[in-house]
Coordinates of C-alpha atoms in Angstrom, one line a residue:
Chain Q
M177 CA 27.5 72.3 202.9
I178 CA 29.9 75.7 202.5
F179 CA 32.3 74.5 205.8
K180 CA 32.4 70.7 203.6
I181 CA 33.4 72.3 199.7
S182 CA 35.9 74.4 201.8
F183 CA 37.5 71.4 203.1
K184 CA 37.8 69.6 200.1
N185 CA 38.7 72.9 197.8
V186 CA 41.8 72.9 200.5
W187 CA 43.2 69.5 198.7
R188 CA 41.9 70.5 195.6
N189 CA 46.0 70.9 195.3
K190 CA 47.4 69.2 197.7
V191 CA 51.1 69.7 196.7
R192 CA 50.9 74.0 196.0
S193 CA 48.2 73.7 199.8
L194 CA 50.8 71.2 201.4
I195 CA 53.3 73.8 200.4
V196 CA 51.2 76.9 201.9
I197 CA 51.1 74.1 205.1
S198 CA 54.2 74.0 205.5
S199 CA 55.1 77.9 205.4
V200 CA 52.8 78.3 207.9
T201 CA 54.1 75.4 210.0
L202 CA 57.6 75.7 210.0
G203 CA 57.7 79.5 210.4
L204 CA 55.2 79.3 213.5
A205 CA 57.3 76.5 214.6
G206 CA 60.5 78.5 214.1
G207 CA 58.7 81.7 215.6
I208 CA 57.6 79.8 219.0
F209 CA 61.0 77.7 219.1
T210 CA 62.9 81.1 219.1
V211 CA 60.4 82.8 221.5
S212 CA 60.5 79.7 224.4
I213 CA 64.7 80.4 224.1
I214 CA 64.4 83.7 225.5
T215 CA 61.4 83.0 227.9
G216 CA 63.5 80.1 228.9
M217 CA 66.6 82.6 229.5
V218 CA 64.8 85.2 230.9
E219 CA 62.8 82.5 233.1
Q220 CA 65.9 81.0 234.2
K221 CA 67.7 84.8 234.5
I222 CA 64.8 85.4 237.6
R223 CA 64.6 82.6 239.4
T224 CA 67.9 81.9 239.4
G225 CA 67.7 86.6 240.6
I226 CA 65.3 85.4 242.9
N227 CA 66.9 82.5 244.7
N228 CA 69.9 83.3 245.3
E229 CA 70.0 86.9 245.3
V230 CA 66.9 88.4 245.9
S231 CA 64.0 86.5 247.2
H232 CA 60.5 87.1 246.3
I233 CA 60.0 90.5 248.9
Q234 CA 62.4 92.1 251.1
V235 CA 61.6 94.2 253.8
H236 CA 63.4 97.9 254.9
N237 CA 63.4 100.7 257.1
P238 CA 62.6 103.3 254.9
E239 CA 65.6 104.9 255.6
F240 CA 67.7 102.9 255.6
L241 CA 67.2 102.4 251.4
K242 CA 67.8 106.3 250.9
N243 CA 71.5 106.2 251.8
Y244 CA 71.9 102.7 253.0
E245 CA 73.0 103.3 255.8
S246 CA 73.0 100.3 258.4
Q247 CA 71.8 102.7 261.4
Y248 CA 68.7 102.6 260.1
S249 CA 67.5 99.1 260.9
I250 CA 64.4 97.2 261.1
P251 CA 62.9 98.1 264.6
H252 CA 62.0 94.8 265.9
A253 CA 63.1 93.0 263.6
D254 CA 62.8 89.4 265.0
S255 CA 59.4 89.7 266.3
I256 CA 58.5 90.9 263.1
A257 CA 60.0 88.1 261.0
G258 CA 58.0 86.0 263.5
I259 CA 54.5 87.0 262.5
I260 CA 55.7 86.8 258.7
S261 CA 57.2 83.6 259.0
K262 CA 53.1 82.7 260.1
M263 CA 51.5 84.8 257.2
P264 CA 49.7 83.0 254.7
G265 CA 52.4 81.4 251.9
V266 CA 55.1 82.3 253.5
K267 CA 57.7 79.7 253.0
A268 CA 61.0 80.6 255.3
V269 CA 62.0 84.5 256.6
C270 CA 65.2 85.8 256.7
G271 CA 66.9 88.9 258.8
R272 CA 69.9 90.0 257.5
A273 CA 72.9 93.0 258.6
R274 CA 73.9 95.2 255.3
I275 CA 76.7 97.0 255.5
T276 CA 78.6 99.3 252.7
G277 CA 82.4 98.5 253.2
M278 CA 85.5 98.3 251.2
A279 CA 86.9 95.2 251.0
A280 CA 91.0 95.0 250.0
S281 CA 93.7 92.3 249.5
P282 CA 97.5 93.1 249.4
N283 CA 96.7 93.4 245.6
S284 CA 93.3 95.2 245.1
V285 CA 90.7 96.9 247.2
A286 CA 86.8 96.9 245.9
G287 CA 83.6 98.7 247.2
V288 CA 81.4 95.8 248.2
Q289 CA 78.1 95.4 250.3
I290 CA 78.9 93.6 253.8
V291 CA 75.9 91.3 253.8
G292 CA 75.6 89.2 257.9
V293 CA 73.9 86.6 258.4
D294 CA 72.7 83.8 260.3
P295 CA 73.7 80.7 258.0
L296 CA 71.6 78.4 258.5
Q297 CA 68.3 80.7 258.4
E298 CA 69.7 82.2 254.9
K299 CA 69.4 79.0 253.6
K300 CA 65.8 79.4 253.8
V301 CA 65.5 81.9 251.9
S302 CA 69.0 81.1 249.0
N303 CA 70.0 78.9 247.4
L304 CA 73.5 81.5 247.1
Y305 CA 75.3 77.9 249.1
T306 CA 74.2 75.5 245.8
T307 CA 76.5 78.5 243.6
I308 CA 79.6 76.8 245.3
P309 CA 81.7 75.0 243.6
D310 CA 83.1 71.4 245.6
T311 CA 86.9 73.1 244.8
N312 CA 85.8 76.2 245.5
G313 CA 85.5 75.9 249.4
G314 CA 82.1 75.9 251.0
Y315 CA 79.0 77.7 253.0
F316 CA 80.5 78.5 256.4
T317 CA 82.2 75.3 257.6
G318 CA 83.3 74.6 260.8
N319 CA 83.1 77.5 263.8
R320 CA 85.9 79.3 263.0
K321 CA 85.4 83.0 263.8
N322 CA 85.4 85.7 260.4
Q323 CA 84.9 83.5 257.7
I324 CA 83.7 85.7 254.1
V325 CA 82.2 84.0 251.2
I326 CA 82.9 85.8 247.7
G327 CA 81.4 85.9 244.5
R328 CA 84.1 84.8 241.7
K329 CA 84.5 87.8 240.1
L330 CA 85.3 89.7 243.1
A331 CA 87.6 86.8 244.4
D332 CA 89.3 87.5 241.0
K333 CA 89.5 91.3 241.3
L334 CA 91.4 91.2 244.9
K335 CA 93.4 88.0 243.6
V336 CA 92.7 85.9 246.6
R337 CA 91.9 82.6 246.6
L338 CA 90.5 80.2 249.7
R339 CA 92.1 80.7 252.9
S340 CA 93.2 84.0 251.6
K341 CA 92.3 87.3 254.0
I342 CA 90.4 90.5 252.9
V343 CA 90.8 93.1 255.0
L344 CA 86.9 94.5 256.0
R345 CA 86.7 98.2 256.7
F346 CA 82.8 99.5 257.1
Q347 CA 81.0 102.4 259.7
N348 CA 79.4 100.6 262.5
I349 CA 76.4 101.8 263.8
D350 CA 78.1 105.2 265.8
G351 CA 79.8 105.9 262.9
N352 CA 83.5 105.0 263.5
L353 CA 85.2 103.1 260.7
T354 CA 85.6 99.3 261.8
E355 CA 88.0 97.1 260.2
A356 CA 89.1 93.2 260.8
A357 CA 90.7 90.5 259.0
F358 CA 88.0 87.3 257.2
S359 CA 89.2 84.2 255.9
V360 CA 87.9 83.1 252.7
N361 CA 86.1 80.0 253.4
G362 CA 84.0 80.1 249.9
I363 CA 83.9 81.1 246.9
F364 CA 80.5 81.4 245.5
Q365 CA 79.8 82.1 241.4
T366 CA 76.6 82.8 240.1
S367 CA 75.5 84.0 236.6
N368 CA 74.8 87.3 238.1
T369 CA 79.1 89.1 237.4
V370 CA 78.0 92.1 238.7
F371 CA 76.5 90.2 242.0
D372 CA 79.4 88.1 242.5
E373 CA 81.5 91.5 242.5
T374 CA 80.1 93.1 245.6
N375 CA 78.6 91.1 248.0
V376 CA 80.3 89.4 250.4
F377 CA 79.1 86.8 253.3
V378 CA 79.6 87.1 256.9
K379 CA 78.1 85.5 259.8
K380 CA 76.6 88.3 261.3
S381 CA 77.3 87.4 265.0
D382 CA 80.7 88.0 263.6
L383 CA 79.9 91.4 262.7
D384 CA 78.3 92.4 266.1
L385 CA 81.1 90.8 267.8
L386 CA 83.9 93.0 265.6
T387 CA 81.6 96.5 266.5
G388 CA 80.9 95.8 269.6
G389 CA 77.4 95.2 270.0
D390 CA 74.3 94.3 268.2
N391 CA 74.2 96.5 264.7
G392 CA 70.2 95.1 264.1
I393 CA 68.7 93.5 261.2
Q394 CA 68.4 96.2 258.2
E395 CA 66.6 93.0 255.4
I396 CA 64.2 90.8 256.2
V397 CA 63.9 88.6 253.0
I398 CA 60.7 86.6 252.6
M399 CA 60.6 83.6 250.7
L400 CA 56.8 82.3 249.4
D401 CA 55.9 79.0 248.4
N402 CA 54.7 80.4 245.1
I403 CA 55.6 83.1 243.0
E404 CA 52.2 83.3 242.0
K405 CA 51.3 85.0 245.6
I406 CA 53.3 88.0 246.2
P407 CA 50.6 90.7 245.1
V408 CA 48.2 89.0 247.6
A409 CA 51.5 88.4 250.6
E410 CA 52.4 91.5 249.3
A411 CA 49.5 93.8 250.5
A412 CA 49.4 91.9 253.3
L413 CA 52.6 93.3 254.5
K414 CA 52.0 96.8 253.8
A415 CA 48.5 96.7 255.4
K416 CA 49.9 95.3 258.6
F417 CA 53.9 97.0 258.3
P418 CA 52.7 100.2 257.0
F419 CA 55.4 102.0 258.6
L420 CA 58.7 99.5 256.9
D421 CA 58.8 99.3 253.3
I422 CA 57.9 96.6 251.1
Q423 CA 59.5 96.0 247.7
N424 CA 58.4 92.5 245.6
W425 CA 61.4 91.3 243.4
M426 CA 60.6 93.8 240.7
E427 CA 61.4 96.9 242.5
I428 CA 63.8 95.4 243.8
R429 CA 65.6 94.7 240.7
P430 CA 63.9 96.6 238.3
D431 CA 66.0 95.5 235.6
M432 CA 64.8 91.8 235.8
G433 CA 61.3 93.5 236.1
M434 CA 61.8 95.2 232.5
V435 CA 63.8 92.6 231.5
T436 CA 60.4 90.8 232.3
S437 CA 57.7 93.2 230.3
A438 CA 60.0 93.7 227.4
I439 CA 60.5 89.8 226.9
A440 CA 57.0 89.7 227.5
I441 CA 56.3 92.3 224.3
E442 CA 59.3 91.5 222.2
V443 CA 57.3 87.6 221.4
Y444 CA 54.2 88.7 220.4
I445 CA 56.4 91.3 217.9
I446 CA 58.4 88.8 216.5
L447 CA 55.6 85.9 216.3
G448 CA 53.5 89.2 214.8
I449 CA 56.5 89.9 211.9
I450 CA 56.4 85.9 210.8
L451 CA 52.4 85.8 210.5
F452 CA 52.6 89.1 208.6
A453 CA 55.1 87.4 206.5
L454 CA 53.2 84.4 206.4
A455 CA 50.0 86.4 205.4
F456 CA 51.7 87.9 202.0
G457 CA 52.0 84.1 200.5
I458 CA 48.5 83.4 201.8
V459 CA 47.1 86.2 200.5
N460 CA 49.2 85.5 197.0
T461 CA 48.3 81.2 197.1
M462 CA 44.5 82.7 197.7
L463 CA 44.6 84.8 194.2
M464 CA 45.6 82.6 192.7
I465 CA 43.1 80.1 193.7
V466 CA 40.6 81.9 193.3
F467 CA 41.9 83.1 189.5
E468 CA 42.4 79.7 188.1
R469 CA 38.5 79.3 189.5
T470 CA 37.0 82.2 188.1
R471 CA 34.8 79.9 186.3
E472 CA 33.9 77.7 188.5
L473 CA 32.8 80.7 190.9
G474 CA 30.6 82.3 188.3
M475 CA 29.3 79.3 187.6
L476 CA 28.2 79.2 191.2
M477 CA 27.2 82.7 191.6
A478 CA 24.5 82.0 187.9
V479 CA 23.6 79.0 189.8
G480 CA 22.8 81.0 192.9
M481 CA 24.6 80.8 195.3
S482 CA 24.4 84.1 196.9
K483 CA 27.9 86.2 197.1
S484 CA 27.9 86.3 200.9
R485 CA 28.3 82.2 200.9
V486 CA 30.6 82.2 197.5
F487 CA 32.9 85.3 200.3
R488 CA 32.5 82.6 203.5
M489 CA 34.5 79.8 200.6
I490 CA 37.4 82.0 200.4
M491 CA 37.3 82.7 203.8
L492 CA 37.3 79.2 205.1
E493 CA 39.8 77.8 202.7
T494 CA 42.2 80.1 203.9
I495 CA 41.3 79.7 207.3
F496 CA 42.6 75.5 207.0
L497 CA 44.9 76.2 205.1
T498 CA 46.6 78.8 207.9
V499 CA 44.4 77.1 210.9
I500 CA 46.7 73.6 210.0
G501 CA 49.4 75.2 209.1
G502 CA 49.0 76.5 213.0
I503 CA 48.0 73.5 214.7
I504 CA 51.0 71.5 213.2
G505 CA 53.3 74.4 214.1
M506 CA 52.0 74.9 217.3
V507 CA 52.2 70.6 218.1
L508 CA 55.6 70.6 216.2
S509 CA 56.9 73.2 218.3
T510 CA 55.6 72.4 221.9
A511 CA 57.4 68.7 221.4
L512 CA 60.4 70.5 219.6
V513 CA 60.3 72.7 223.7
G514 CA 59.8 70.4 225.4
F515 CA 62.6 68.1 224.0
F516 CA 65.2 71.2 224.7
H517 CA 63.5 72.0 227.5
Q518 CA 64.6 68.6 229.2
R519 CA 68.3 68.7 227.2
G520 CA 68.7 72.0 228.1
I521 CA 70.7 74.1 224.6
D522 CA 74.3 74.4 226.5
L523 CA 75.9 77.6 224.8
S524 CA 79.1 78.2 227.5
S525 CA 80.8 79.2 224.6
V526 CA 79.1 82.4 225.2
S527 CA 78.6 82.2 228.1
K528 CA 80.8 85.1 229.7
G529 CA 78.3 87.7 227.7
L530 CA 75.2 85.8 229.0
G531 CA 76.8 86.3 232.6
A532 CA 77.0 89.9 232.6
Y533 CA 73.8 90.1 232.2
G534 CA 72.5 87.5 234.8
F535 CA 71.9 84.7 232.0
D536 CA 73.0 80.9 233.0
P537 CA 74.7 79.5 229.7
K538 CA 72.6 76.4 229.7
I539 CA 69.4 77.6 228.7
Y540 CA 65.5 76.0 229.4
P541 CA 63.6 76.6 226.7
F542 CA 60.0 76.7 227.6
I543 CA 56.7 78.8 226.3
K544 CA 54.1 79.9 228.4
R545 CA 50.2 78.5 227.8
D546 CA 48.8 82.2 228.1
L547 CA 51.0 82.2 224.5
Y548 CA 49.6 79.5 222.6
I549 CA 46.4 81.1 224.4
N550 CA 46.9 84.9 221.9
L551 CA 48.6 82.5 219.5
T552 CA 45.8 80.9 218.6
L553 CA 43.8 84.3 218.1
M554 CA 46.8 85.3 215.9
I555 CA 46.8 82.7 213.0
F556 CA 43.1 83.0 213.2
C557 CA 43.2 87.3 213.1
T558 CA 46.3 86.2 210.4
A559 CA 44.1 84.1 208.5
I560 CA 41.1 86.2 208.1
L561 CA 43.2 89.6 207.0
A562 CA 44.9 87.2 204.4
A563 CA 41.5 86.0 203.2
I564 CA 40.3 89.1 203.1
M565 CA 41.5 90.3 199.5
P566 CA 41.4 87.1 197.6
A567 CA 37.6 86.8 199.1
R568 CA 36.4 90.4 197.7
K569 CA 37.9 89.5 194.6
A570 CA 35.9 86.6 194.0
L571 CA 33.2 88.9 194.9
K572 CA 34.0 91.4 192.5
L573 CA 33.6 88.5 189.4
K574 CA 30.6 89.2 187.0
P575 CA 28.4 85.4 186.7
V576 CA 27.4 86.6 182.6
E577 CA 31.9 86.7 182.3
A578 CA 33.4 84.6 184.8
I579 CA 31.3 81.4 183.7
R580 CA 33.3 82.0 179.8
V581 CA 36.4 82.3 181.1
E582 CA 38.8 79.4 179.3
Chain R
M427 CA 0.5 79.6 179.4
N428 CA 3.2 82.1 179.0
I429 CA 6.0 81.2 182.0
I430 CA 8.6 83.7 180.0
E431 CA 7.4 87.4 177.7
I432 CA 10.4 89.5 176.3
K433 CA 8.8 93.0 175.4
N434 CA 11.2 95.2 173.7
L435 CA 14.0 94.0 174.5
S436 CA 17.3 95.2 173.3
K437 CA 21.3 95.0 174.3
V438 CA 23.5 97.2 173.0
Y439 CA 27.1 97.4 173.9
D440 CA 29.6 100.4 173.8
A441 CA 26.7 102.5 174.2
K442 CA 28.4 105.5 174.8
T443 CA 31.3 105.3 171.8
I444 CA 30.0 102.6 168.3
P445 CA 26.8 100.9 169.9
V446 CA 27.0 97.2 169.0
Y447 CA 23.1 95.8 168.8
A448 CA 23.7 92.6 170.7
L449 CA 19.4 92.5 170.7
N450 CA 17.4 95.2 169.0
G451 CA 13.8 95.1 169.8
I452 CA 13.3 92.0 170.6
N453 CA 9.6 90.4 171.2
L454 CA 9.1 87.5 172.3
A455 CA 6.7 84.7 174.5
F456 CA 8.2 81.8 175.7
S457 CA 5.1 78.9 177.5
E458 CA 5.5 76.3 179.2
G459 CA 6.6 72.7 178.2
E460 CA 8.3 74.4 175.5
F461 CA 11.1 72.4 174.1
T462 CA 12.7 75.1 171.8
S463 CA 15.9 76.2 170.2
I464 CA 17.4 80.2 169.5
V465 CA 20.1 79.2 166.9
G466 CA 21.9 81.6 165.3
P467 CA 25.4 82.9 163.4
S468 CA 28.4 83.7 165.9
G469 CA 27.8 87.1 166.8
S470 CA 23.7 86.7 166.1
G471 CA 22.8 87.6 170.1
K472 CA 22.1 83.9 171.4
T473 CA 24.2 83.9 174.3
T474 CA 23.3 87.7 175.5
M475 CA 19.3 86.2 174.8
L476 CA 20.4 83.2 176.7
N477 CA 22.3 85.6 180.0
L478 CA 19.6 88.3 179.9
L479 CA 16.7 85.4 180.1
G480 CA 18.9 83.9 182.6
G481 CA 19.2 87.2 184.8
L482 CA 22.7 86.8 184.1
D483 CA 23.0 90.3 182.2
S484 CA 21.0 93.4 182.7
P485 CA 19.4 94.9 179.0
T486 CA 19.9 98.3 177.7
G487 CA 15.8 98.4 176.9
G488 CA 12.8 96.3 177.2
E489 CA 11.3 94.3 180.1
I490 CA 11.5 90.4 180.4
M491 CA 8.6 89.5 183.0
I492 CA 8.9 85.4 184.3
D493 CA 6.1 84.7 185.7
N494 CA 4.4 87.9 186.2
T495 CA 7.8 89.7 187.6
D496 CA 9.9 91.8 185.5
I497 CA 13.3 90.4 186.7
T498 CA 15.2 93.9 184.4
G499 CA 13.6 95.9 188.0
L500 CA 15.3 93.0 190.5
K501 CA 18.4 93.9 192.4
S502 CA 21.7 91.7 192.3
R503 CA 20.9 89.8 195.5
Q504 CA 17.3 89.5 194.4
L505 CA 18.2 88.0 191.2
I506 CA 20.3 85.6 192.3
D507 CA 17.5 84.7 194.6
F508 CA 15.2 84.5 192.0
R509 CA 17.4 82.6 189.6
L510 CA 18.1 79.8 192.3
R511 CA 14.7 79.3 192.0
N512 CA 13.7 79.8 189.2
I513 CA 15.7 79.1 186.5
G514 CA 17.9 76.0 185.7
F515 CA 21.3 76.5 183.8
V516 CA 23.2 74.3 181.8
F517 CA 26.6 75.4 180.6
Q518 CA 28.2 74.2 177.6
S519 CA 31.2 73.0 179.8
F520 CA 29.8 71.0 182.0
N521 CA 30.7 73.7 185.0
L522 CA 30.6 70.5 187.8
I523 CA 32.3 71.1 191.1
P524 CA 35.0 68.7 190.8
V525 CA 35.3 68.0 194.3
L526 CA 32.0 67.2 195.1
T527 CA 30.6 63.6 193.8
A528 CA 27.5 63.9 191.5
K529 CA 25.0 63.4 194.3
E530 CA 26.7 65.9 195.6
N531 CA 26.4 67.9 192.9
V532 CA 23.0 67.8 192.4
E533 CA 22.1 68.1 195.8
F534 CA 24.4 71.3 196.3
I535 CA 21.2 73.4 195.2
M536 CA 19.1 72.0 196.8
Q537 CA 21.2 72.7 199.4
L538 CA 21.4 76.0 198.8
Q539 CA 17.5 76.4 198.6
G540 CA 17.5 75.2 202.0
V541 CA 15.7 72.1 201.1
N542 CA 15.7 69.4 204.3
K543 CA 18.6 66.0 204.1
E544 CA 15.7 63.7 203.6
Q545 CA 14.1 65.3 200.7
R546 CA 17.4 66.5 199.2
D547 CA 18.1 62.1 199.3
R548 CA 15.5 61.1 197.4
R549 CA 15.0 64.2 195.0
T550 CA 18.8 63.4 193.9
F551 CA 18.2 59.8 193.3
E552 CA 15.4 60.2 191.2
L553 CA 17.0 63.0 189.6
L554 CA 20.3 60.7 189.0
K555 CA 18.0 57.8 188.0
S556 CA 16.3 59.9 185.6
V557 CA 19.3 60.7 184.1
G558 CA 20.6 57.3 183.8
L559 CA 23.4 57.7 186.4
N560 CA 22.0 56.1 189.2
D561 CA 25.2 54.2 189.6
K562 CA 27.3 57.1 189.9
V563 CA 26.3 58.3 192.6
N564 CA 29.4 58.5 194.3
T565 CA 31.8 59.2 191.7
R566 CA 33.6 62.4 191.3
P567 CA 32.8 64.4 187.9
N568 CA 37.0 63.6 187.1
K569 CA 35.7 60.3 186.9
L570 CA 32.7 60.3 184.6
S571 CA 32.4 61.3 180.7
G572 CA 31.3 63.7 179.5
G573 CA 28.2 62.6 178.2
Q574 CA 27.9 61.2 181.9
Q575 CA 29.3 65.0 183.7
Q576 CA 26.5 66.8 181.2
R577 CA 24.2 64.3 182.2
V578 CA 25.0 65.6 185.9
A579 CA 25.0 69.1 185.5
V580 CA 20.6 68.5 183.5
A581 CA 19.9 66.3 186.9
R582 CA 21.6 69.7 188.3
A583 CA 19.6 72.0 186.4
L584 CA 16.2 70.1 187.8
A585 CA 16.7 70.4 191.1
S586 CA 15.9 73.2 192.2
K587 CA 12.5 72.4 190.4
P588 CA 13.0 75.4 188.1
K589 CA 10.2 77.1 186.0
F590 CA 12.6 76.6 182.8
I591 CA 16.0 75.3 182.0
L592 CA 18.2 77.2 179.7
A593 CA 21.1 74.9 178.1
D594 CA 23.9 76.9 176.1
E595 CA 25.4 74.7 173.6
P596 CA 24.5 71.6 175.8
T597 CA 26.4 69.4 173.6
A598 CA 29.0 71.6 172.0
N599 CA 31.4 69.5 174.0
L600 CA 29.8 66.1 173.6
D601 CA 31.0 63.2 170.9
S602 CA 27.8 62.6 168.9
K603 CA 26.7 59.3 170.5
S604 CA 26.7 61.3 174.1
A605 CA 25.5 63.9 172.1
E606 CA 21.8 61.8 171.4
N607 CA 22.2 60.1 174.6
L608 CA 22.2 63.9 176.3
L609 CA 19.1 65.0 173.7
E610 CA 16.9 61.7 174.8
I611 CA 17.0 62.2 178.7
M612 CA 15.6 65.9 177.7
E613 CA 12.9 65.1 175.1
K614 CA 11.6 62.6 177.4
L615 CA 12.0 64.8 180.5
N616 CA 10.1 67.4 178.7
K617 CA 7.6 65.3 177.4
E618 CA 7.3 63.5 180.4
E619 CA 7.5 66.0 183.2
H620 CA 6.8 69.2 181.5
I621 CA 9.6 70.7 181.8
T622 CA 10.2 73.7 180.4
F623 CA 14.2 74.1 178.1
I624 CA 14.8 76.2 176.1
F625 CA 18.6 76.0 174.2
S626 CA 20.8 78.4 172.3
T627 CA 22.3 76.0 169.5
H628 CA 24.7 75.5 166.5
D629 CA 24.2 71.5 166.4
A630 CA 21.7 70.1 163.8
R631 CA 21.0 67.6 166.0
V632 CA 19.7 69.7 169.1
V633 CA 17.7 71.8 165.9
A634 CA 16.0 68.6 164.6
K635 CA 14.6 67.7 168.4
A636 CA 13.3 71.1 169.4
R637 CA 9.9 71.5 168.3
R638 CA 9.7 75.4 168.4
V639 CA 13.1 76.8 167.0
I640 CA 13.8 80.8 167.7
T641 CA 16.2 81.6 164.5
L642 CA 18.4 85.7 165.0
E643 CA 20.4 87.3 163.1
D644 CA 22.3 90.6 164.1
G645 CA 20.1 91.4 167.3
K646 CA 16.9 90.6 165.4
I647 CA 14.7 87.8 164.9
V648 CA 14.4 86.4 162.0
G649 CA 12.6 83.5 162.3
D650 CA 10.0 81.5 164.7
V651 CA 8.8 77.9 163.3
S652 CA 7.1 75.8 165.4
K653 CA 6.7 71.8 164.8
N654 CA 4.5 70.0 165.3

């Protein structure tokens, strides 16, 4: 009964109710869409970061991570990689040589991480090869020796082009300095300019030839078939190889992990502020409603409607107003997010700035399902909080006075 | 048999500064089946008397026994429940719930009482028929005339099967034809179903129909006349 009366009361002043509902709808839709852009940017950054740079899990010799000295390779790396590849959830495994060195061109010099890869295996764990535009060469094409694939940022810094020569200088496993000229075979361009500037890729076989022996594997990279399986796979690896250092992508790139956590909090702060502001509008409207209906509320109490029922009636009216707006807002934002998720939002006019932080210039808005669940709870809480003051105001009415109010 | 007994009832406003006696030492009794008007000039205490009888206000002194319960000793929550089960109200300005139909307005009181749907439906139909509105069951108050709205209010007041009905200036907002019609219905209910009506009124037509007229002046009873 109270439910029915409350719902009917919402539509008593249609214009006013529609204004409140619209403000909740638009406020929420705007908030959710903003959040979806932020989430989309972060998800994209993480996805491309994982696919192009770090993969899901990396394995190292614990000593290697202290100073990145290539002498600390992973013992029996091939057999370990073989074992890992058979573990559940593992999609691909690949070993890499990693050496810190210098890259020099006739014009400039830069400190780089030299990554020695087996190109065929590497393609299974990294999409880096897909970031080489058609006009910028390829990913180790042909059988020529001493090919190198570098990032666009480094190419600009060294002022080199395709087929230009770059001299790599580094310490081999015996501690002796080695240097050799490499020919630029491809220039990749990820959304992370720092990565593009500091990593160069060569064939591991070329590195081994240069140093006159096996440089070993300093890094095993693992891609799983699902990002959600990381905790389980990580635990299994740690149990199986306690003498090795096992890191997931968040540990390897704490900046990426931090952004994810920070954004998760920011999302709720943004929506919380929006709902808080909307609550004031709702309180104001409901106070007006209580004021306008003073005589009617007095009559209800006079004829025997208990205070708890009056309280519930006002609470329910507020909840209806808020929740109707909330539901429409969520539906509208879902449609909006869905539309732009397909088309993407092109921010290439500011892509340089975004690229420096590892973001793609084209953003695909995205909302996690759990946000909707939490948001529904937040809307309910807002409605209840907004209803308390008007409902209390109604309770304070004295029927003997209220029924005589004109 | 007396259903209401008032002993030494007084109501003083601004008791601490300049005391104004709205009611001063009233002693009265109402028996079942009365059709009584409380009359008197403005400020004589009619409305205060009705508010106190209806448990909407608390007296400064004295007691009001309704069916052997002194309602002046009841707490707010108990009073609300007491009103729901024992007293019917008809207000000057109808005070129907605008979003509910005539049927729903009448049914509402019974819903508060927890009466089951079947009984509610039956009684609502009977009551609306008794006030001549069986063709307006699903009409909202804004589509009813003033007289029709007040008849719905009477049906609503009767819905809870109260011991008596308090009607505060029930004809004040009605044209003469509607007022006459309403009075006839209330008189019929009183005679045929022994419903007790207590009015506060200025309306001579109500006074003419009443079988007992209590006159108040300055918070005191200055006349109590029963007609046969």
